[in-house]
mmCIF file of N, CA and C in Angstrom:
data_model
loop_
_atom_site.group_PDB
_atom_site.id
_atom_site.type_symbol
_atom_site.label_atom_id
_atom_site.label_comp_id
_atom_site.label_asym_id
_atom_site.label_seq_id
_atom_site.Cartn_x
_atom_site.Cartn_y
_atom_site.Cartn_z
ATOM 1 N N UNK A 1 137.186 169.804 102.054
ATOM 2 C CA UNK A 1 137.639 170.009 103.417
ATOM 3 C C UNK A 1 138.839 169.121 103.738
ATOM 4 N N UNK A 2 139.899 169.587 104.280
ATOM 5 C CA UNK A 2 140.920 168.691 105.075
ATOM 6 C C UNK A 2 140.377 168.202 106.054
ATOM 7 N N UNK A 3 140.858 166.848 106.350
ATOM 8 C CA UNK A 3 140.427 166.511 107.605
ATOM 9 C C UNK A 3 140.922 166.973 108.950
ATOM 10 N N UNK A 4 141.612 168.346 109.491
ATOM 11 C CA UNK A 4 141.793 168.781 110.429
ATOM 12 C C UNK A 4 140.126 169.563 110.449
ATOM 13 N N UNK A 5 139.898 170.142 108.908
ATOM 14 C CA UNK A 5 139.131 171.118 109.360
ATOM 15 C C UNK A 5 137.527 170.583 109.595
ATOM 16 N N UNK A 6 137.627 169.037 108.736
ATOM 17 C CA UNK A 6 136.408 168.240 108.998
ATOM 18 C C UNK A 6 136.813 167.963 110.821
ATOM 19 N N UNK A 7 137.461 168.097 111.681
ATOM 20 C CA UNK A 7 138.052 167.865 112.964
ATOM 21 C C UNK A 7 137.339 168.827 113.316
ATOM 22 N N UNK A 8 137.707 170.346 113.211
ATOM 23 C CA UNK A 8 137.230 171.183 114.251
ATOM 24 C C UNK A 8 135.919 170.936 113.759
ATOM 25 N N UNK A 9 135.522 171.109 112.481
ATOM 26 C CA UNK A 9 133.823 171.202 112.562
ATOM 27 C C UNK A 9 132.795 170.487 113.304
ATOM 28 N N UNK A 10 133.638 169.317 113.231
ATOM 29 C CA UNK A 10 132.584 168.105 114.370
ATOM 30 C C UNK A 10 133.108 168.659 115.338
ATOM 31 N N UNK A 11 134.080 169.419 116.257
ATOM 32 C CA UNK A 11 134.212 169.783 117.468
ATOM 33 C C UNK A 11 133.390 170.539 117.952
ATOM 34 N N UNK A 12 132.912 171.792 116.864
ATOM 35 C CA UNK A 12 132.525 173.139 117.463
ATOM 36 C C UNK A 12 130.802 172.995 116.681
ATOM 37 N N UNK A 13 130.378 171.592 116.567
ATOM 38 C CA UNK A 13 129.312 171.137 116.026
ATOM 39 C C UNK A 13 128.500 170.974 117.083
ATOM 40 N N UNK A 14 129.029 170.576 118.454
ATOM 41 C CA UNK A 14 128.015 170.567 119.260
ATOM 42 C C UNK A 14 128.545 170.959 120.367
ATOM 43 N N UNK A 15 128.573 172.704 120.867
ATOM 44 C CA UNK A 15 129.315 172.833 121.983
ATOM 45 C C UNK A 15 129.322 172.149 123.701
ATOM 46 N N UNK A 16 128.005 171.286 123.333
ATOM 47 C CA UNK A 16 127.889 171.045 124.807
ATOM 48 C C UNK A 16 128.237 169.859 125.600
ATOM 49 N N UNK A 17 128.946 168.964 124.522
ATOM 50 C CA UNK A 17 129.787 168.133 124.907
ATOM 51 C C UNK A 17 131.043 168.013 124.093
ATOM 52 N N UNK A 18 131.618 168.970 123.363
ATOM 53 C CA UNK A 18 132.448 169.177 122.184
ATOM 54 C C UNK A 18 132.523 168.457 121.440
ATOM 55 N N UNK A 19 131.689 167.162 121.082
ATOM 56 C CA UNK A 19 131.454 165.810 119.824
ATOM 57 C C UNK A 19 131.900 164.291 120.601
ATOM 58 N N UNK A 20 131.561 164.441 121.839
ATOM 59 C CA UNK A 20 131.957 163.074 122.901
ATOM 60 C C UNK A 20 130.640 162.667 123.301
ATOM 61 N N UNK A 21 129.824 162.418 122.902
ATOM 62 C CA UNK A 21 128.703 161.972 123.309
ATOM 63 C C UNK A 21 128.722 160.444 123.519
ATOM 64 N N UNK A 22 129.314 159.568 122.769
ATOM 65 C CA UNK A 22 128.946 157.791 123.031
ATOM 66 C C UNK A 22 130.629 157.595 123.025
ATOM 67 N N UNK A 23 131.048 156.237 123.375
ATOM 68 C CA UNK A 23 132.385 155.761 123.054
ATOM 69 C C UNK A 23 132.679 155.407 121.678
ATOM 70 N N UNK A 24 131.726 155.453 120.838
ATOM 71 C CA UNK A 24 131.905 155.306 119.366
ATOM 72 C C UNK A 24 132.659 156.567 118.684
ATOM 73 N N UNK A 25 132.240 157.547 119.584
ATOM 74 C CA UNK A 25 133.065 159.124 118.883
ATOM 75 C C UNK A 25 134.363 159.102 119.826
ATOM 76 N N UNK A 26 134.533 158.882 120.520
ATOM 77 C CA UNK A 26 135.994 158.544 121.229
ATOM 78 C C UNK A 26 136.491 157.824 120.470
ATOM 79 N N UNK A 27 136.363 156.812 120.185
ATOM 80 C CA UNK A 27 137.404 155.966 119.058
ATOM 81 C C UNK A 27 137.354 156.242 118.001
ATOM 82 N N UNK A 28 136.521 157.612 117.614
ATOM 83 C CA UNK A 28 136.695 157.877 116.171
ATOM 84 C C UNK A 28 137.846 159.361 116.535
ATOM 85 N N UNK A 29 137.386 159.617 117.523
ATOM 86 C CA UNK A 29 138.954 161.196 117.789
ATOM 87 C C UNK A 29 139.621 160.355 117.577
ATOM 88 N N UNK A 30 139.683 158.890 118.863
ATOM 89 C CA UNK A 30 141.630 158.257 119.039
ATOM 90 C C UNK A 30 141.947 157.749 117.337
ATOM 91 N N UNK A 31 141.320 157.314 116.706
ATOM 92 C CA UNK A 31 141.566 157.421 115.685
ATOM 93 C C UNK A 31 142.357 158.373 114.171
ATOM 94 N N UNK A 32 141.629 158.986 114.704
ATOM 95 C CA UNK A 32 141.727 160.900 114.304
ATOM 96 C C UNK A 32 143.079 161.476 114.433
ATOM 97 N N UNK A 33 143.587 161.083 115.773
ATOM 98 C CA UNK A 33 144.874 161.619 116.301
ATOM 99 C C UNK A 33 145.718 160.420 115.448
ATOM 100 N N UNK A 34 145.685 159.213 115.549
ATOM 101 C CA UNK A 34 146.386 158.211 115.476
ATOM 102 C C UNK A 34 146.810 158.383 113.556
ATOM 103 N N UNK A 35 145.959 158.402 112.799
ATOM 104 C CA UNK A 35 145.804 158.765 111.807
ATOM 105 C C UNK A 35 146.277 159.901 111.073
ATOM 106 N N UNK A 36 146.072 160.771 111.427
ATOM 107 C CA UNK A 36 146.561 162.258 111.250
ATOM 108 C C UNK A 36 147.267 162.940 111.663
ATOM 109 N N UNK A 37 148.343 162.342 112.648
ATOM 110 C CA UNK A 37 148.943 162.851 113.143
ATOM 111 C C UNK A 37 149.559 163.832 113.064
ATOM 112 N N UNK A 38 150.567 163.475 111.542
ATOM 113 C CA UNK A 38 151.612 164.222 110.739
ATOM 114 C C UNK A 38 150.614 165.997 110.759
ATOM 115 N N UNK A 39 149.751 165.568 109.828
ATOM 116 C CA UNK A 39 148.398 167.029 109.265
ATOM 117 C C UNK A 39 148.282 167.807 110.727
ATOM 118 N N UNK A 40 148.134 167.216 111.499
ATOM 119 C CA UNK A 40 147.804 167.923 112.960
ATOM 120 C C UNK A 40 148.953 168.365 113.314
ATOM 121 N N UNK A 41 149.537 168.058 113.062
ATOM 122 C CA UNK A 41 150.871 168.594 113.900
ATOM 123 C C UNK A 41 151.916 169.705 112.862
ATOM 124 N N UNK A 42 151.552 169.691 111.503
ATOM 125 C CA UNK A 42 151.740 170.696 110.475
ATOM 126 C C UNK A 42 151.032 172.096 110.671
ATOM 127 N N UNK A 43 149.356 171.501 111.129
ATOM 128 C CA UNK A 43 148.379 172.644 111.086
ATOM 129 C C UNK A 43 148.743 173.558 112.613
ATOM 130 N N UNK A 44 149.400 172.698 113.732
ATOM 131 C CA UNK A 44 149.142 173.675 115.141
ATOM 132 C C UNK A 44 150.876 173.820 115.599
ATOM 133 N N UNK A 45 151.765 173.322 114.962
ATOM 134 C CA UNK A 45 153.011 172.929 115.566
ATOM 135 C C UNK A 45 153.664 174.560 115.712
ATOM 136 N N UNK A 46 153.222 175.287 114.733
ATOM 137 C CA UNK A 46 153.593 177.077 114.701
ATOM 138 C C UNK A 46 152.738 177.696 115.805
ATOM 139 N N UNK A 47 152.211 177.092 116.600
ATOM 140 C CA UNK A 47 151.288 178.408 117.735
ATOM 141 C C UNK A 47 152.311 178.872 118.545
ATOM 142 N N UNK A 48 152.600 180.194 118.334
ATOM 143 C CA UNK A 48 153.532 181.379 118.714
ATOM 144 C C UNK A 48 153.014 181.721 120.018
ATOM 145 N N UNK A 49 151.501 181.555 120.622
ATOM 146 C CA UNK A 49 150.717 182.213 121.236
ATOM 147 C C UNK A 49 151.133 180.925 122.708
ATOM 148 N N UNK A 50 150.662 179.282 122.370
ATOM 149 C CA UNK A 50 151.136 178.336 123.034
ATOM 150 C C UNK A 50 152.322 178.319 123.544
ATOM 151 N N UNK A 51 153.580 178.115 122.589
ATOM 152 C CA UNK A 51 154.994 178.467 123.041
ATOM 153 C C UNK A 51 155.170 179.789 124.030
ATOM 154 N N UNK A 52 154.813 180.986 123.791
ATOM 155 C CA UNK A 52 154.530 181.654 124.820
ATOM 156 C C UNK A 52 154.271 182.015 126.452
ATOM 157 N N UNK A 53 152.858 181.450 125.951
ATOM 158 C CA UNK A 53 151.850 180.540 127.488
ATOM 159 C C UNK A 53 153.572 179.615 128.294
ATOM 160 N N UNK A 54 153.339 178.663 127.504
ATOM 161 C CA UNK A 54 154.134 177.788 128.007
ATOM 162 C C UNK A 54 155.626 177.693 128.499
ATOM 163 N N UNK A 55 156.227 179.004 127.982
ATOM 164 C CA UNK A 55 157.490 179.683 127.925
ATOM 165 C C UNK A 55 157.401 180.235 129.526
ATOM 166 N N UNK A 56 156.093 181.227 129.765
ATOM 167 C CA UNK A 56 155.552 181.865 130.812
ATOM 168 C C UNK A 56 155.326 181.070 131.942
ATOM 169 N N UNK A 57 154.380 179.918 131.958
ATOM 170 C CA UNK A 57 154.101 178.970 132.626
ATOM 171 C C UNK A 57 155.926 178.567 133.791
ATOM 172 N N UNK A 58 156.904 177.783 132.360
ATOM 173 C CA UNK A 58 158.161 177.328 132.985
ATOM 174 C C UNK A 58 158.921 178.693 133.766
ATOM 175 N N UNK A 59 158.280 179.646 133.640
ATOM 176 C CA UNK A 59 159.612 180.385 134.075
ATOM 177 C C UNK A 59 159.035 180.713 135.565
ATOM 178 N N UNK A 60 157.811 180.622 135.883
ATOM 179 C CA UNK A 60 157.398 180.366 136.937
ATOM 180 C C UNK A 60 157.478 179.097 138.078
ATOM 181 N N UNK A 61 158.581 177.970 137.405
ATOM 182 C CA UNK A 61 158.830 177.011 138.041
ATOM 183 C C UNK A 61 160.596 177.040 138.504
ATOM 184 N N UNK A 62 160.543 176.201 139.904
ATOM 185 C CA UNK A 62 162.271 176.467 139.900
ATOM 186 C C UNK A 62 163.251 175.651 138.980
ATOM 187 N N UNK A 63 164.592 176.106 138.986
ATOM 188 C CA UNK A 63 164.793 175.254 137.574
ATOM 189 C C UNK A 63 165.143 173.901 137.722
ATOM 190 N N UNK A 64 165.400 173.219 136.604
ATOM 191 C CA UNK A 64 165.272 171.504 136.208
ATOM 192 C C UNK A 64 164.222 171.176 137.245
ATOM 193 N N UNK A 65 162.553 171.945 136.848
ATOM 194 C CA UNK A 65 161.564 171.265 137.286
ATOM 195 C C UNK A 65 161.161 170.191 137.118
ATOM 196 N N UNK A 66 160.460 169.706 137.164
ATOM 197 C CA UNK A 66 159.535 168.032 136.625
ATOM 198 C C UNK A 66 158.267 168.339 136.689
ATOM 199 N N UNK A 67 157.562 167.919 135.016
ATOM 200 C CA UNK A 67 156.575 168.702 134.618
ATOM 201 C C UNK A 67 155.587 167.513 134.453
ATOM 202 N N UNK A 68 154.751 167.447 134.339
ATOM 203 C CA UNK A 68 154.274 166.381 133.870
ATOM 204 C C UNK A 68 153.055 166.642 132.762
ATOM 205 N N UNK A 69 152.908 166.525 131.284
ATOM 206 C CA UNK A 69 152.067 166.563 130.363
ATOM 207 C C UNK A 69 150.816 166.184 130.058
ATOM 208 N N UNK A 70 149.509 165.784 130.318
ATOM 209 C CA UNK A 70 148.438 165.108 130.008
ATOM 210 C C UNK A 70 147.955 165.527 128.608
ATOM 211 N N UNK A 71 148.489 164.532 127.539
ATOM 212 C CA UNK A 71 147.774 165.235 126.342
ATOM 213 C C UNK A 71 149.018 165.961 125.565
ATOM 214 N N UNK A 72 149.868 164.923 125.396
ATOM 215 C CA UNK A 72 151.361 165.845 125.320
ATOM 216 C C UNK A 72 151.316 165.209 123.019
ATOM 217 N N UNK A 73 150.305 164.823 122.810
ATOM 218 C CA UNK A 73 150.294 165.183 121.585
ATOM 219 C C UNK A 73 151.425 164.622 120.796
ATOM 220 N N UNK A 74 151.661 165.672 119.881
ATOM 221 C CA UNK A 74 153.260 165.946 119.103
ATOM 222 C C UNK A 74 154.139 166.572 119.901
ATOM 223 N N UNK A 75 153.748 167.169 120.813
ATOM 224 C CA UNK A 75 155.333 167.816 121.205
ATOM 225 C C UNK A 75 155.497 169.194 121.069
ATOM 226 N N UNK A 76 154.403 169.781 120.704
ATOM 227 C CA UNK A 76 153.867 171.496 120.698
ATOM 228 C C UNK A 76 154.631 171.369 121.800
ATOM 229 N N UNK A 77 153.815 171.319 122.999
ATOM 230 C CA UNK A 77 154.386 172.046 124.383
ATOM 231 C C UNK A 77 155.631 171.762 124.974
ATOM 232 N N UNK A 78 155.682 170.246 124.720
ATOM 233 C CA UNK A 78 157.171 169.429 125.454
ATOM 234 C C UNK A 78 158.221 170.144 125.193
ATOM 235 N N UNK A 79 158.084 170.708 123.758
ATOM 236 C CA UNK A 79 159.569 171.086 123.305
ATOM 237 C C UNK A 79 160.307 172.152 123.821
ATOM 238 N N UNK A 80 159.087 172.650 123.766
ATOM 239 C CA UNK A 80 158.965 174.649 124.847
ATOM 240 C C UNK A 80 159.495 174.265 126.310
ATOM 241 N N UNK A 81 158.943 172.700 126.646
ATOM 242 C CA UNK A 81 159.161 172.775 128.218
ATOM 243 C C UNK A 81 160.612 172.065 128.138
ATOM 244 N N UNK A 82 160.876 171.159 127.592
ATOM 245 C CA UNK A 82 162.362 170.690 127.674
ATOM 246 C C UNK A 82 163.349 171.851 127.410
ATOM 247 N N UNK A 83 163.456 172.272 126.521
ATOM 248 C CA UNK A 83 163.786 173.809 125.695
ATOM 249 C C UNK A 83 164.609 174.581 126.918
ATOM 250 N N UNK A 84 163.328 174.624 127.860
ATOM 251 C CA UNK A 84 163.615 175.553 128.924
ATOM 252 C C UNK A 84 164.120 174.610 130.181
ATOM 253 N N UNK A 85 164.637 173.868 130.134
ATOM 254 C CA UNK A 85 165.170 173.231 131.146
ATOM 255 C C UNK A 85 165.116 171.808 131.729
ATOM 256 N N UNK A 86 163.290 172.290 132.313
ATOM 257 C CA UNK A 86 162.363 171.015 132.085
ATOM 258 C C UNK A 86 162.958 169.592 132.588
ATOM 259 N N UNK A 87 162.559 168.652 133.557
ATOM 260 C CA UNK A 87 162.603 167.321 132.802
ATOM 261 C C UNK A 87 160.564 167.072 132.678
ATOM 262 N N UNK A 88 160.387 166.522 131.516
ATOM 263 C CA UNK A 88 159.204 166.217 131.029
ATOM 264 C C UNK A 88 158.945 164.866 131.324
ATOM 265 N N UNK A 89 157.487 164.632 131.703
ATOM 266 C CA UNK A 89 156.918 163.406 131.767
ATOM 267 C C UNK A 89 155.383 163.440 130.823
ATOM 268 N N UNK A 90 155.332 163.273 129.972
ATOM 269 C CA UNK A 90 154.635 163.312 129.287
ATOM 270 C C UNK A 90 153.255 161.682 129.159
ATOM 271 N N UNK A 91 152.125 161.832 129.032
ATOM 272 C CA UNK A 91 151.323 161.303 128.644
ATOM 273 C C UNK A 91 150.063 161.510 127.356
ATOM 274 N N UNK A 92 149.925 160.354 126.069
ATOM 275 C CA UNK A 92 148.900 160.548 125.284
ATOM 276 C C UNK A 92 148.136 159.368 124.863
ATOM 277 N N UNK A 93 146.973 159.306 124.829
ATOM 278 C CA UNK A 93 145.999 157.443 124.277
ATOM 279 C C UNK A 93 146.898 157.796 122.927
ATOM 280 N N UNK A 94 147.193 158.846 122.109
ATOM 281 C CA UNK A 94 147.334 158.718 120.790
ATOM 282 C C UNK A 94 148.898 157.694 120.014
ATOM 283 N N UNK A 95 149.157 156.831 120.043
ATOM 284 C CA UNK A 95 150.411 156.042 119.635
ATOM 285 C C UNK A 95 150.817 156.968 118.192
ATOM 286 N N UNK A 96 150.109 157.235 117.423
ATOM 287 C CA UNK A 96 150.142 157.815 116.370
ATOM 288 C C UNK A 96 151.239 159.596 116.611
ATOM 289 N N UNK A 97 150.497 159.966 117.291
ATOM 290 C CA UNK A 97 150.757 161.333 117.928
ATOM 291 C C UNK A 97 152.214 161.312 118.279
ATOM 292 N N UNK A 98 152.273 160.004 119.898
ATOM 293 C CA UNK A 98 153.222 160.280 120.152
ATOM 294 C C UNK A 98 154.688 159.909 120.173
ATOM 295 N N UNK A 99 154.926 158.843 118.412
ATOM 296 C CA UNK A 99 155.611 158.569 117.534
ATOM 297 C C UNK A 99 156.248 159.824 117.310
ATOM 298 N N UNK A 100 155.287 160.793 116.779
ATOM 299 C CA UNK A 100 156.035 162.203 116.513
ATOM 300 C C UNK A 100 156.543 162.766 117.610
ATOM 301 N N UNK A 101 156.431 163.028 118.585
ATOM 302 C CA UNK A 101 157.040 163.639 119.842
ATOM 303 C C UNK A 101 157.733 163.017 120.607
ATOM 304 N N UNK A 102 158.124 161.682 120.834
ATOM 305 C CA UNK A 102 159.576 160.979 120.773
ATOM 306 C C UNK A 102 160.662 161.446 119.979
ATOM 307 N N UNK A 103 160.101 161.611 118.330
ATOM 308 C CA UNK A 103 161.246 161.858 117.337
ATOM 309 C C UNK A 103 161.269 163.743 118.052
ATOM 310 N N UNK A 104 160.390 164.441 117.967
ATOM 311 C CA UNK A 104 160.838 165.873 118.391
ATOM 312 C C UNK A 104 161.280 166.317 119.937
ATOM 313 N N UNK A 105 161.192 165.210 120.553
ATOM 314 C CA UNK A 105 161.602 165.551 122.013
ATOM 315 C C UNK A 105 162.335 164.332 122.462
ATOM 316 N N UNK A 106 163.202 163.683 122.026
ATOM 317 C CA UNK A 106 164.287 162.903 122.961
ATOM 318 C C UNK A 106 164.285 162.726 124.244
ATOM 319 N N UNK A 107 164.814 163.975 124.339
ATOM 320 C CA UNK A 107 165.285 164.382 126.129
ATOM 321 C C UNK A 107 163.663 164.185 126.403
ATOM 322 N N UNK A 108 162.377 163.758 126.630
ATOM 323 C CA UNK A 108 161.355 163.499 127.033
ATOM 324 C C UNK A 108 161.195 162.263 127.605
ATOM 325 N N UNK A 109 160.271 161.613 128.874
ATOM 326 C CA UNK A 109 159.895 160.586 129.042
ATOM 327 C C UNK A 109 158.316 160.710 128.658
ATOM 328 N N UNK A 110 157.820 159.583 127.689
ATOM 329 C CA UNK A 110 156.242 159.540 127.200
ATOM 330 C C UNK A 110 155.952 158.163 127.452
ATOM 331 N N UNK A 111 154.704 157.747 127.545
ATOM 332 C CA UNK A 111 154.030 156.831 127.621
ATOM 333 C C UNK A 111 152.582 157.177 127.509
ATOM 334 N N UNK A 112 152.461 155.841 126.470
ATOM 335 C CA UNK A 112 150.878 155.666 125.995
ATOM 336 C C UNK A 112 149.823 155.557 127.127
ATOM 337 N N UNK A 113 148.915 156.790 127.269
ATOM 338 C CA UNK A 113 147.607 156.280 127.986
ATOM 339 C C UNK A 113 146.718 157.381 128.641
ATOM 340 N N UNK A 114 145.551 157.175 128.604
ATOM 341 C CA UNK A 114 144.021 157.868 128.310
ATOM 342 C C UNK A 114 144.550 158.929 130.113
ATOM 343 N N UNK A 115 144.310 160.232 129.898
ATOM 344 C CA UNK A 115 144.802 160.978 130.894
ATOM 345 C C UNK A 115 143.441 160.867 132.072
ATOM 346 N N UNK A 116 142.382 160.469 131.833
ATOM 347 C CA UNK A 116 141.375 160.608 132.464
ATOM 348 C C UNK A 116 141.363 158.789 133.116
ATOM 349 N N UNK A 117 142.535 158.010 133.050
ATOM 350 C CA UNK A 117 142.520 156.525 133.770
ATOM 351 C C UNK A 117 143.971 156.910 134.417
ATOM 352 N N UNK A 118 144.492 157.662 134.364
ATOM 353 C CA UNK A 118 145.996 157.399 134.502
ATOM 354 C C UNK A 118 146.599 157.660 136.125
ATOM 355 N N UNK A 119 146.938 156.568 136.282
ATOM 356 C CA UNK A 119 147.272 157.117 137.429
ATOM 357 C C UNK A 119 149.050 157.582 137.567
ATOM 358 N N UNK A 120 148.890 158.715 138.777
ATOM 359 C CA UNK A 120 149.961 159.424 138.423
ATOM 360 C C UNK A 120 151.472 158.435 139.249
ATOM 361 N N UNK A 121 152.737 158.031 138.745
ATOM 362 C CA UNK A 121 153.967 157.326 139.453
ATOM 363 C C UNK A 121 153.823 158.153 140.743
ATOM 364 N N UNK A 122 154.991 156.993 141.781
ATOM 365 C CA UNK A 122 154.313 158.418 143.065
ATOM 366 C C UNK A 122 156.190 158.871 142.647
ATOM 367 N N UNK A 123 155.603 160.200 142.274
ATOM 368 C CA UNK A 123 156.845 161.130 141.840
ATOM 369 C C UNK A 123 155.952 162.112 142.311
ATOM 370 N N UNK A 124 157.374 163.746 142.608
ATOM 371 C CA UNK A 124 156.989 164.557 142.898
ATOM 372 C C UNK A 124 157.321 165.656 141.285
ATOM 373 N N UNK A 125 155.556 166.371 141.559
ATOM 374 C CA UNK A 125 155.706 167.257 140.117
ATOM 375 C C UNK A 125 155.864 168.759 140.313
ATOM 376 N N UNK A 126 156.420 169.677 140.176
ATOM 377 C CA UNK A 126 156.229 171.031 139.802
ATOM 378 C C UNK A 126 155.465 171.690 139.034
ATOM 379 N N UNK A 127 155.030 171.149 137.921
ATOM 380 C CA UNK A 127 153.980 171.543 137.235
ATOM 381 C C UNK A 127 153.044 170.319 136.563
ATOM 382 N N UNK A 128 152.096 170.586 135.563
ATOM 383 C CA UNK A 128 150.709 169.927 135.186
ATOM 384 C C UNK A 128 150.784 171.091 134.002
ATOM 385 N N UNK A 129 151.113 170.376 132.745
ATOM 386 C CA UNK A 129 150.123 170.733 131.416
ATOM 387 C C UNK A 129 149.554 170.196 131.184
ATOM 388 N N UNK A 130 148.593 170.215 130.338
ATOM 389 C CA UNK A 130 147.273 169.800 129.477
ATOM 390 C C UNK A 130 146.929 171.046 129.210
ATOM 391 N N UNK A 131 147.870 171.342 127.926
ATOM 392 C CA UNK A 131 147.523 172.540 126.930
ATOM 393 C C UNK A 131 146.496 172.227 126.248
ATOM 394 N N UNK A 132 146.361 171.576 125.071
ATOM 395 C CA UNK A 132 145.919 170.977 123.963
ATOM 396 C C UNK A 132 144.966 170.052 124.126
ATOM 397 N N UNK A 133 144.602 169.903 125.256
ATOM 398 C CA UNK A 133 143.776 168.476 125.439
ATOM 399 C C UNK A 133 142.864 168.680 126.303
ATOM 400 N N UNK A 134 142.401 169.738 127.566
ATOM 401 C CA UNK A 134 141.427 169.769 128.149
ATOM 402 C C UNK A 134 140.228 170.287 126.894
ATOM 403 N N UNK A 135 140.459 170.957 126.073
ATOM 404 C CA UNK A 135 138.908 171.092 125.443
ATOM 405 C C UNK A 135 137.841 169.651 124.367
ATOM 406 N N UNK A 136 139.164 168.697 124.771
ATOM 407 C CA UNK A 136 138.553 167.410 124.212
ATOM 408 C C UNK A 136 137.474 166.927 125.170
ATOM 409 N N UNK A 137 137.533 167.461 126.414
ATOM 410 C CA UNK A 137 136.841 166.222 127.344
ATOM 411 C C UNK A 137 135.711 167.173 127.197
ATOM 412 N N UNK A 138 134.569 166.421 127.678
ATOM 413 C CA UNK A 138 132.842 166.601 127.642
ATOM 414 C C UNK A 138 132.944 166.882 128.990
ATOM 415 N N UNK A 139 131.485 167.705 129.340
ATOM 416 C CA UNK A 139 131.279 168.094 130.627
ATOM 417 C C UNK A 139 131.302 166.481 132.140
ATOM 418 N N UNK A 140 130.894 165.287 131.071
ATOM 419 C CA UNK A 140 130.821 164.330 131.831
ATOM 420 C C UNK A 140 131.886 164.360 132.320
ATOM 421 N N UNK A 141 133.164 163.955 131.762
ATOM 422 C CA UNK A 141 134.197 163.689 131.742
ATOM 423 C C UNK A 141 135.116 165.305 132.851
ATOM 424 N N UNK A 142 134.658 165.979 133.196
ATOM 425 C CA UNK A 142 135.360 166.858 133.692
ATOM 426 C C UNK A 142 134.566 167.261 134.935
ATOM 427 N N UNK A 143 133.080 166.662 135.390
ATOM 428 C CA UNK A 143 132.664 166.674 136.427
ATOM 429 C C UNK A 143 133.240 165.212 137.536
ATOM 430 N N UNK A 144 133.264 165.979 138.677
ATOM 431 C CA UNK A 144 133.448 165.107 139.700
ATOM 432 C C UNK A 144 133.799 165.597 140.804
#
């Protein structure tokens, strides 16, 4: 097994908290991301289907919006959203991750940190992604 695909298996191993049960499996994802970055971002960086979405999403905003990312990864989505005009504000816990999406998105502003502590600059946004990253969180984590 690669370890993306040892990844999804512990994901879709226990659907009812997607593999977040203690903080010991949280630091084994942030790990995961931090680690693997490069492999992760080889295995999903082609989603035709994402670029799309996200193509769709911006054109529904007025232009040189301000977007803001939760979970901005590698740079899947950023690139689609800068691409199109975009200014991006991007956020990820992953340092690993978002090493790579500095180098693929320049024109981006990123900074390191957990989207579920973060509080937002008081800036005004046009849009909210979190493509790639809402199916990480557990039901705990998304009730409130």
């Amino acid at each position: 097994h690669s370890p993306i695909a040892e990844f999804r298996s512990k994901l879709t191993s226990d659907p009812e908290n997607m593999g977040h049960s203690t903080t010991e499996t949280q630091a084994w994802d942030l790990d995961f991301y931090t680690n693997f970055a490069a492999r992760y971002h080889e295995q999903f960086c082609q989603d035709r289907v994402l670029g799309k979405v996200i193509r769709t999403f911006v054109s529904k905003l007025p232009a040189s919006a301000q977007v803001i990312e939760c979970g901005c990864g590698t740079g899947i989505a950023a690139a689609n959203i800068v691409a199109s005009g975009c200014h991006l504000y991007g956020i990820d816990q992953s340092e690993g991750m978002l090493a790579i999406c500095w180098q693929r998105v320049p024109a981006g502003t990123f900074e390191v940190a957990d989207m579920l502590q973060y509080s937002v600059p008081d800036s005004k946004y046009d849009g909210v992604v979190a493509s790639l990253s809402l199916f990480e969180l557990s039901k705990q984590e998304t009730a409130g």
